[in-house]
Coordinates of C-alpha atoms in Angstrom, one line a residue:
M1 CA 71.8 -104.9 20.4
W2 CA 73.5 -102.0 22.1
L3 CA 75.7 -101.2 19.2
L4 CA 72.6 -100.3 17.1
N5 CA 70.2 -99.2 19.7
S6 CA 72.2 -97.2 22.2
S7 CA 73.5 -93.6 21.6
I8 CA 77.1 -94.7 22.4
G9 CA 76.9 -97.5 20.0
R10 CA 75.6 -95.3 17.2
K11 CA 78.4 -92.8 17.8
L12 CA 80.9 -95.7 17.8
I13 CA 79.6 -96.8 14.3
M14 CA 79.6 -93.3 13.0
S15 CA 83.2 -92.7 14.3
I16 CA 84.5 -95.9 12.7
S17 CA 82.8 -95.2 9.4
G18 CA 84.1 -91.6 9.5
L19 CA 87.8 -92.7 10.0
F20 CA 87.4 -95.1 7.1
L21 CA 86.2 -92.4 4.8
I22 CA 89.2 -90.3 5.8
L23 CA 91.4 -93.2 4.7
F24 CA 89.7 -93.2 1.3
L25 CA 90.2 -89.4 1.0
L26 CA 93.9 -89.9 1.4
F27 CA 93.9 -92.7 -1.3
H28 CA 91.9 -90.3 -3.6
L29 CA 94.2 -87.5 -2.9
C30 CA 97.2 -89.6 -4.0
M31 CA 95.5 -90.4 -7.3
N32 CA 94.8 -86.6 -7.8
I33 CA 98.5 -85.8 -7.0
A34 CA 99.5 -88.3 -9.8
A35 CA 97.2 -86.5 -12.2
V36 CA 99.0 -83.2 -11.5
F37 CA 102.2 -84.7 -12.8
S38 CA 101.1 -87.2 -15.3
G39 CA 97.8 -87.7 -17.0
E40 CA 99.1 -91.0 -18.4
A41 CA 99.9 -92.2 -14.8
Y42 CA 96.5 -91.3 -13.7
N43 CA 95.0 -93.2 -16.5
M44 CA 97.0 -96.2 -15.6
V45 CA 95.5 -96.2 -12.2
C46 CA 91.9 -95.7 -13.7
E47 CA 92.6 -98.7 -15.9
L48 CA 94.0 -100.7 -13.0
L49 CA 90.8 -100.1 -11.0
G50 CA 88.3 -100.1 -13.8
T51 CA 85.4 -102.6 -13.2
N52 CA 87.5 -105.3 -11.7
W53 CA 86.0 -107.3 -8.8
Y54 CA 88.2 -105.6 -6.2
A55 CA 87.2 -102.1 -7.6
L56 CA 83.5 -103.0 -7.5
L57 CA 83.9 -104.4 -4.0
G58 CA 85.7 -101.3 -2.8
T59 CA 83.0 -99.2 -4.4
L60 CA 80.3 -101.0 -2.5
V61 CA 82.2 -100.9 0.8
L62 CA 82.8 -97.1 0.3
A63 CA 79.1 -96.5 -0.5
A64 CA 78.1 -98.5 2.6
G65 CA 80.4 -96.4 4.6
V66 CA 79.0 -93.1 3.3
V67 CA 75.3 -94.3 3.9
I68 CA 76.0 -95.6 7.3
H69 CA 77.8 -92.5 8.4
F70 CA 75.1 -90.1 7.0
V71 CA 72.2 -92.3 8.4
Y72 CA 73.7 -92.4 11.9
A73 CA 74.6 -88.8 11.8
T74 CA 70.9 -88.0 11.0
I75 CA 69.6 -90.2 13.8
L76 CA 72.0 -88.7 16.4
T77 CA 71.1 -85.2 15.3
L78 CA 67.4 -85.9 15.6
Q79 CA 68.0 -87.4 19.0
N80 CA 69.9 -84.5 20.2
R81 CA 67.3 -82.0 19.0
K82 CA 64.6 -84.0 20.6
A83 CA 66.4 -84.2 23.9
R84 CA 67.1 -80.4 23.9
G85 CA 63.5 -79.6 23.2
N86 CA 62.6 -75.9 23.3
D87 CA 66.0 -75.2 24.8
R88 CA 67.6 -75.0 21.4
Y89 CA 65.6 -71.9 20.6
A90 CA 66.6 -70.1 23.9
T91 CA 69.8 -68.6 22.5
S92 CA 71.7 -68.2 19.4
A93 CA 75.0 -67.6 21.0
R94 CA 77.6 -70.3 20.8
P95 CA 78.6 -71.7 24.2
K96 CA 82.2 -70.9 25.3
G97 CA 84.6 -73.5 24.2
V98 CA 82.2 -75.0 21.6
E99 CA 83.5 -74.8 18.0
W100 CA 81.3 -73.5 15.3
A101 CA 81.8 -76.7 13.3
S102 CA 80.6 -78.9 16.2
Q103 CA 77.2 -77.0 16.2
N104 CA 76.9 -77.3 12.4
M105 CA 78.1 -80.8 11.7
F106 CA 74.9 -82.0 10.1
V107 CA 74.6 -79.0 7.7
L108 CA 78.3 -79.3 6.8
G109 CA 77.6 -83.0 6.3
V110 CA 74.8 -82.3 3.9
I111 CA 77.0 -80.0 1.9
V112 CA 79.7 -82.7 1.8
I113 CA 77.1 -85.2 0.6
L114 CA 75.9 -82.8 -2.2
G115 CA 79.5 -82.3 -3.2
L116 CA 79.9 -86.0 -3.4
I117 CA 76.8 -86.4 -5.6
L118 CA 78.2 -83.8 -7.9
H119 CA 81.6 -85.5 -8.0
L120 CA 80.0 -88.9 -8.7
S121 CA 78.0 -87.5 -11.6
H122 CA 81.2 -86.0 -13.1
F123 CA 83.4 -89.1 -12.8
W124 CA 81.8 -92.3 -11.4
A125 CA 78.8 -92.1 -13.6
E126 CA 81.0 -91.4 -16.7
M127 CA 83.6 -93.9 -15.9
M128 CA 82.9 -97.0 -13.8
F129 CA 79.1 -96.9 -14.3
A130 CA 79.5 -96.2 -18.1
E131 CA 81.8 -99.2 -18.4
L132 CA 79.5 -101.5 -16.5
A133 CA 76.5 -100.3 -18.5
G134 CA 78.3 -100.5 -21.8
I135 CA 77.8 -96.8 -22.5
H136 CA 80.1 -95.6 -25.2
G137 CA 80.6 -91.9 -25.3
D138 CA 83.1 -89.6 -26.9
I139 CA 85.6 -90.2 -24.0
A140 CA 86.7 -93.6 -23.0
P141 CA 85.5 -94.6 -19.5
T142 CA 89.1 -95.2 -18.3
D143 CA 90.4 -91.9 -19.7
G144 CA 90.1 -90.0 -16.4
A145 CA 92.6 -87.4 -17.4
T146 CA 90.4 -86.2 -20.3
F147 CA 87.4 -86.1 -17.9
I148 CA 89.4 -83.9 -15.5
N149 CA 90.3 -81.5 -18.3
F150 CA 86.7 -81.4 -19.4
Y151 CA 85.2 -80.6 -16.0
F152 CA 87.9 -78.3 -14.7
Q153 CA 90.3 -76.7 -17.2
G154 CA 88.9 -73.2 -17.7
N155 CA 85.6 -74.1 -16.0
I156 CA 85.2 -71.6 -13.3
V157 CA 81.7 -72.8 -12.1
N158 CA 82.8 -76.4 -11.3
T159 CA 86.1 -75.1 -9.8
V160 CA 84.3 -72.8 -7.3
L161 CA 81.7 -75.5 -6.5
Y162 CA 84.5 -78.0 -5.6
L163 CA 86.3 -75.3 -3.6
I164 CA 83.0 -74.8 -1.7
W165 CA 82.9 -78.5 -1.1
F166 CA 86.4 -78.7 0.2
T167 CA 85.8 -75.8 2.6
A168 CA 82.8 -77.6 4.1
L169 CA 84.8 -80.8 4.3
W170 CA 87.5 -78.9 6.1
F171 CA 85.2 -77.8 8.8
H172 CA 83.6 -81.2 9.0
L173 CA 86.9 -83.0 9.4
T174 CA 88.5 -80.5 11.9
H175 CA 85.8 -81.5 14.4
G176 CA 84.9 -85.0 13.1
F177 CA 88.4 -86.5 13.3
W178 CA 89.2 -85.8 17.0
S179 CA 85.6 -86.4 18.0
A180 CA 85.9 -89.8 16.5
I181 CA 89.1 -90.4 18.4
Q182 CA 87.4 -89.3 21.6
T183 CA 84.5 -91.6 21.0
L184 CA 86.8 -94.6 20.5
G185 CA 88.5 -93.7 23.9
W186 CA 92.0 -92.9 22.4
N187 CA 92.4 -89.9 24.5
N188 CA 93.0 -88.4 27.9
N189 CA 93.3 -85.0 29.4
I190 CA 96.7 -84.5 27.8
W191 CA 96.0 -86.1 24.4
L192 CA 92.6 -84.4 23.9
S193 CA 94.1 -81.0 22.9
R194 CA 96.7 -82.8 20.9
W195 CA 94.2 -84.7 18.9
E196 CA 92.3 -81.5 18.3
C197 CA 95.5 -80.0 16.9
I198 CA 96.2 -83.1 14.8
S199 CA 92.7 -83.1 13.4
K200 CA 93.2 -79.6 12.2
W201 CA 96.5 -80.5 10.5
V202 CA 94.9 -83.6 8.9
A203 CA 91.9 -81.6 7.6
T204 CA 94.1 -78.8 6.3
I205 CA 96.5 -81.1 4.5
I206 CA 93.7 -83.2 2.9
C207 CA 91.4 -80.3 1.9
G208 CA 94.2 -77.8 1.2
L209 CA 95.9 -80.2 -1.3
F210 CA 92.5 -81.0 -2.9
A211 CA 91.9 -77.3 -3.4
I212 CA 95.4 -76.6 -4.7
I213 CA 95.1 -79.5 -7.1
T214 CA 91.6 -78.3 -8.3
I215 CA 93.0 -74.8 -9.0
I216 CA 95.9 -76.4 -10.9
F217 CA 93.5 -78.4 -13.0
Y218 CA 91.5 -75.2 -13.7
V219 CA 94.6 -73.3 -14.9
N220 CA 96.7 -76.1 -16.5
G221 CA 94.7 -79.3 -16.7
V222 CA 96.4 -82.6 -15.9
G223 CA 100.1 -83.1 -16.3
A224 CA 101.7 -83.9 -19.5

């Protein structure tokens, strides 16, 4: 099947999964914005999601998207390195017109995955997984606002780690978004540069707001 076996097919799958993950980031961003203004509103969303069938289904689909995106990125990276052979050691200079992010997408992706694992250990493990497993801690699994305050308010280490995560995510998105559009064929000579500009705006809005919200959580915690 060409979609799985060909290089173009793998790039197509990686592009679609990447765009899907961007949509999830926007959804998650909206939740975080709610937490800035009202911890009660944020907890209402947490209770609405909880361990309902649609929340569990969404979690499985999201997990599949992350795994597929990372696996295919790994396969394509290994293929590219094998194709270049010894040529990749010939020079360390970046070719003209090639962005730094485009040459380091895999490394950036690894940092993003590590940040995701940290985030899951802080929230998913303590909330949805704890509720499914019947684990009863000092904080209720649906009390996301308290978890935010616990992990961020006055906690400089977690705050810095998350800011590093968002920085890597910004570089990853600035190249990944327009590259996905290009793979899907939604571009031409005029729109290519426009999509590059749009991707930078999308990445800056998403990662910039996540970073600002994280700093707000560090200083003030969730909204009253």
